[in-house]
mmCIF file of C-alpha atoms in Angstrom:
data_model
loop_
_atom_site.group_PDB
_atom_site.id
_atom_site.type_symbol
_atom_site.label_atom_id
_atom_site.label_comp_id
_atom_site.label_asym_id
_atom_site.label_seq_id
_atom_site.Cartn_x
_atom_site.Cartn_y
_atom_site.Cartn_z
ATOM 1 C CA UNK A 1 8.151 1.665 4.446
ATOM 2 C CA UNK A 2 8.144 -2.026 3.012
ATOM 3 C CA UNK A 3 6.214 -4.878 4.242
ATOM 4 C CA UNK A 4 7.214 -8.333 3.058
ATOM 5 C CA UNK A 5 5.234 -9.586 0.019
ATOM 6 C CA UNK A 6 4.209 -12.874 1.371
ATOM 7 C CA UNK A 7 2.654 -12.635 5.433
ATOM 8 C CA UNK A 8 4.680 -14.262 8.550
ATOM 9 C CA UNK A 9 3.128 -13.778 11.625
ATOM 10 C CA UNK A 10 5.800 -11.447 13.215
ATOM 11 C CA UNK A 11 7.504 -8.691 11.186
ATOM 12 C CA UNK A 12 9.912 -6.057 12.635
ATOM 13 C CA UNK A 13 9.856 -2.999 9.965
ATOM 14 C CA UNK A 14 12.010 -0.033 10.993
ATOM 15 C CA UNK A 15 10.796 -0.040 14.840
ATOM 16 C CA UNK A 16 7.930 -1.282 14.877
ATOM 17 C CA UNK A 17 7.369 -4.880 16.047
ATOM 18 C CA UNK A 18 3.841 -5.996 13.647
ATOM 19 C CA UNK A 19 1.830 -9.655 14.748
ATOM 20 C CA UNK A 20 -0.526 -10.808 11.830
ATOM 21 C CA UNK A 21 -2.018 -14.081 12.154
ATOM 22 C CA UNK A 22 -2.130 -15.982 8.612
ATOM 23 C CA UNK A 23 -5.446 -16.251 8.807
ATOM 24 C CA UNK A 24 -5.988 -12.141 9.573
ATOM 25 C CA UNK A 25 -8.822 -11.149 6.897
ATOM 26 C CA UNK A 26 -8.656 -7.165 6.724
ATOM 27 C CA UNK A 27 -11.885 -5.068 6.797
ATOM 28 C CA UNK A 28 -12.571 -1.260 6.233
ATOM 29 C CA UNK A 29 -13.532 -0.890 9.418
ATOM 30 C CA UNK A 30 -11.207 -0.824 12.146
ATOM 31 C CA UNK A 31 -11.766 -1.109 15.826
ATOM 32 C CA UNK A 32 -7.951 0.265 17.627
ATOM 33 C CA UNK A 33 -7.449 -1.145 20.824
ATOM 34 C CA UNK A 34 -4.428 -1.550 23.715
ATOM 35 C CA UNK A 35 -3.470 -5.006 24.768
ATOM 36 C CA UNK A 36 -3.200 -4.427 28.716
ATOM 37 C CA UNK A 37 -5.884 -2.884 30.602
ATOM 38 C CA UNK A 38 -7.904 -3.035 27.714
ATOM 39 C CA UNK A 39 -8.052 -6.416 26.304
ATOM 40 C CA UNK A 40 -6.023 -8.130 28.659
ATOM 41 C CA UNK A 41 -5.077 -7.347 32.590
ATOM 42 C CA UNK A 42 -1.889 -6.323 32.994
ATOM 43 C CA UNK A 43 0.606 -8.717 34.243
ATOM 44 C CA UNK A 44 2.661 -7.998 37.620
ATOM 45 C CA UNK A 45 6.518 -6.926 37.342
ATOM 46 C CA UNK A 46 6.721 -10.512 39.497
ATOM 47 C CA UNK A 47 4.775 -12.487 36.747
ATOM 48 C CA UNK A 48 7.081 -11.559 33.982
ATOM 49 C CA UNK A 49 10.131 -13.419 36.198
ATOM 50 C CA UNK A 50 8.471 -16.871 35.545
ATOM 51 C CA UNK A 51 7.457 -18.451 32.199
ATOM 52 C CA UNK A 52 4.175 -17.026 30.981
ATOM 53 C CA UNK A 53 1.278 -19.857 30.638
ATOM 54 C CA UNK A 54 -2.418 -19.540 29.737
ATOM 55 C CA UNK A 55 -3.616 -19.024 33.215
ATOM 56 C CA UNK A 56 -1.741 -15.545 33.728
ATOM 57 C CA UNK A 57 -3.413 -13.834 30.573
ATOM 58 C CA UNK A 58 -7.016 -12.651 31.789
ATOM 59 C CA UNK A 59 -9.652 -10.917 29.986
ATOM 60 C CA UNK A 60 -9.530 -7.448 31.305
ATOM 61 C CA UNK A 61 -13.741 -7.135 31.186
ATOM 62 C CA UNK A 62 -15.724 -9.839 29.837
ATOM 63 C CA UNK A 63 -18.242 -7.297 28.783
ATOM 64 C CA UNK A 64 -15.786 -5.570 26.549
ATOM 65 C CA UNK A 65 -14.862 -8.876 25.347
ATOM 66 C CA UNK A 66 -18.164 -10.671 24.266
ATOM 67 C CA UNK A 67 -18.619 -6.938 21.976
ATOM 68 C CA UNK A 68 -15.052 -7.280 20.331
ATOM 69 C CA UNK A 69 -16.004 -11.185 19.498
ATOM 70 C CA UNK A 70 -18.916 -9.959 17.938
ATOM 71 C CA UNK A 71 -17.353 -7.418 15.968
ATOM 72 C CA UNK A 72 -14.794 -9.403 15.062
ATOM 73 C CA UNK A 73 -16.664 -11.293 11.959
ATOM 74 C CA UNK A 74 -16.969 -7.704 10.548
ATOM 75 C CA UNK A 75 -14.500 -5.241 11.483
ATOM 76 C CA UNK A 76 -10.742 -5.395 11.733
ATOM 77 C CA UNK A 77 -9.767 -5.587 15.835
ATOM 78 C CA UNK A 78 -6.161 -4.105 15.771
ATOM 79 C CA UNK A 79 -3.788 -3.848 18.958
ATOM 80 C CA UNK A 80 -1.723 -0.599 18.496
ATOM 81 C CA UNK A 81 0.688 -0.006 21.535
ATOM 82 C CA UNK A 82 4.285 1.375 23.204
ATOM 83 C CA UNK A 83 6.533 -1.629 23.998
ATOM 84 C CA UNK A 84 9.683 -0.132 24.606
ATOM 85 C CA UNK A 85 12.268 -2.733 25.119
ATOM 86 C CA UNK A 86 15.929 -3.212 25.638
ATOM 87 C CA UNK A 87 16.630 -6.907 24.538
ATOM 88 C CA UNK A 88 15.477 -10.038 23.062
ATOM 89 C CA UNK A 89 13.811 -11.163 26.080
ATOM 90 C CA UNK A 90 11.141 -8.379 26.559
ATOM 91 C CA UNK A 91 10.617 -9.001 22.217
ATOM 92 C CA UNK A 92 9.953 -12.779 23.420
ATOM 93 C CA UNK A 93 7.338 -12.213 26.120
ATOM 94 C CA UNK A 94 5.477 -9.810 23.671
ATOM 95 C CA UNK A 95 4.778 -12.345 21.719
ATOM 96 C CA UNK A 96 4.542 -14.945 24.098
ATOM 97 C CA UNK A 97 1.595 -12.341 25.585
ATOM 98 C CA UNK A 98 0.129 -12.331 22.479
ATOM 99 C CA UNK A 99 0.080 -15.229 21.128
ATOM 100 C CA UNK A 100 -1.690 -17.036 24.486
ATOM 101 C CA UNK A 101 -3.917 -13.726 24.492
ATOM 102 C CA UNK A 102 -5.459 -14.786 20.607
ATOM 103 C CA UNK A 103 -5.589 -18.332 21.361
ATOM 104 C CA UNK A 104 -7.504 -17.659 24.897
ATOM 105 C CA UNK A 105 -9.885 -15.100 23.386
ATOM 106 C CA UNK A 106 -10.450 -16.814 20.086
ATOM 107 C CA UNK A 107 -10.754 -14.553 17.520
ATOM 108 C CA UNK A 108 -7.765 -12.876 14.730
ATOM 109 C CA UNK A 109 -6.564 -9.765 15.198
ATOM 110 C CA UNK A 110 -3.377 -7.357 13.921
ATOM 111 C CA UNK A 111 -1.490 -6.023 16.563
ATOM 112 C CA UNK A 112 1.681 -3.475 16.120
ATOM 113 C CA UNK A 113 4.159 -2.371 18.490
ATOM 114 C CA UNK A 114 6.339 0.749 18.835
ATOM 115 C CA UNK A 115 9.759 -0.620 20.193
ATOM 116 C CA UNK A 116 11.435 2.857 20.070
ATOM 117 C CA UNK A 117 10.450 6.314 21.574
ATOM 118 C CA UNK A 118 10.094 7.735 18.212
ATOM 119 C CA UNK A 119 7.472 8.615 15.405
ATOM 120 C CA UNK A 120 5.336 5.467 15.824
ATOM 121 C CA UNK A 121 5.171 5.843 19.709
ATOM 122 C CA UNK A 122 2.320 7.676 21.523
ATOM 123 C CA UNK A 123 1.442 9.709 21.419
ATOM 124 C CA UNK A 124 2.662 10.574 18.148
ATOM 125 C CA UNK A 125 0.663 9.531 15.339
ATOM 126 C CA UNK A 126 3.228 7.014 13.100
ATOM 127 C CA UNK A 127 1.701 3.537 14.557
ATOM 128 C CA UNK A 128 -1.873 4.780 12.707
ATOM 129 C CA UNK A 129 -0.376 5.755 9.590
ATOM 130 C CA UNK A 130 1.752 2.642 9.033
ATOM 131 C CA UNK A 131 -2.026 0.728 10.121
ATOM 132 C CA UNK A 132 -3.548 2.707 7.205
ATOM 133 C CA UNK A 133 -0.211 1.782 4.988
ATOM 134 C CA UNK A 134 -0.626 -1.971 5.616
ATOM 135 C CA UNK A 135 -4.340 -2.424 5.391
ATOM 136 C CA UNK A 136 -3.695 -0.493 1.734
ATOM 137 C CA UNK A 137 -0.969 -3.254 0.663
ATOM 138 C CA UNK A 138 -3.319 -5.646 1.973
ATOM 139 C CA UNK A 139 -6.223 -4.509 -0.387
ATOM 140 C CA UNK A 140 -8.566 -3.409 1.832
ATOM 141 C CA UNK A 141 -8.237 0.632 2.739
ATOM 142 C CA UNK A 142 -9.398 1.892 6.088
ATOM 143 C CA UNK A 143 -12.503 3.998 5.750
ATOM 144 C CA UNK A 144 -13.494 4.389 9.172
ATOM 145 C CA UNK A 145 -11.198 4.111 12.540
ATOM 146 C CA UNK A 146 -12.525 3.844 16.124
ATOM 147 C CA UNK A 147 -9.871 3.566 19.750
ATOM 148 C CA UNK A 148 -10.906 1.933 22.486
ATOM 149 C CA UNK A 149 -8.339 2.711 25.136
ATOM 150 C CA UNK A 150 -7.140 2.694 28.653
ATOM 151 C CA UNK A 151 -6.885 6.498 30.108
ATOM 152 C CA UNK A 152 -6.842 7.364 26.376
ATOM 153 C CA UNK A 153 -3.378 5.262 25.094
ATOM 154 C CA UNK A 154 -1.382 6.723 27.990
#
């Protein structure tokens, strides 16, 4: 699978929807975490009717959050996740989600998204391996890989 030779923020490859800040510096260790109910709460089926502001993205537990800042200066935080989605719109308030997420919580992290039930979904194992993939083009191989997830990824 390619990646593009010079980095964008947002990349669809094949089906998976990839967010990396230009500013995203890569390190060997990698801390794997969901967006919602992990980093984030979850946003109501009603909330996603309206235009999403800064005020509806809320740290999911501060706790978890002051640790992941920390971390941060030292090891790679990356958001690997299922967003299955059936039009433009749903692709737009992904972003939209994470974009206000980063800029609320204040430090850089890599995020990629399944869009398709297929290889890279959950539970199958394809998101991880086209992590590993990236962080190799980047220059900077993964030697050690920790999740942090909500009722394990599912």
């Amino acid at each position: 699978m390619a990646f593009q030779t010079h980095r964008t923020e947002w990349e669809l490859v094949d089906s998976v929807l990839i967010y990396c800040p230009k500013k995203f510096v890569p390190h060997s260790n990698v801390m794997i975490i969901e967006l919602e109910d992990c980093l984030i709460k979850k946003i109501s089926r009603q909330g996603i009717y309206h235009k999403i502001v800064q005020k509806d993205i809320a740290i999911y537990d501060q706790e978890f959050f002051h640790k992941l800042s920390k971390l941060s200066s030292s090891c790679s935080i990356v958001i690997l996740s299922n967003a299955i989605f059936t039009g433009p719109s749903s692709l737009d308030l992904i972003k939209t989600k994470l974009e206000i997420a980063m800029e609320k919580l204040g430090f850089e992290y890599l995020a990629f998204f399944a869009t398709m039930p297929n290889r890279f979904s959950k539970p199958h194992t394809g998101l991880f391996q086209l992590l590993k993939g990236y962080f190799k083009q980047l220059g900077t191989p993964v030697q050690c890989a920790m999740m942090v997830s909500n009722n394990a990824g599912r």
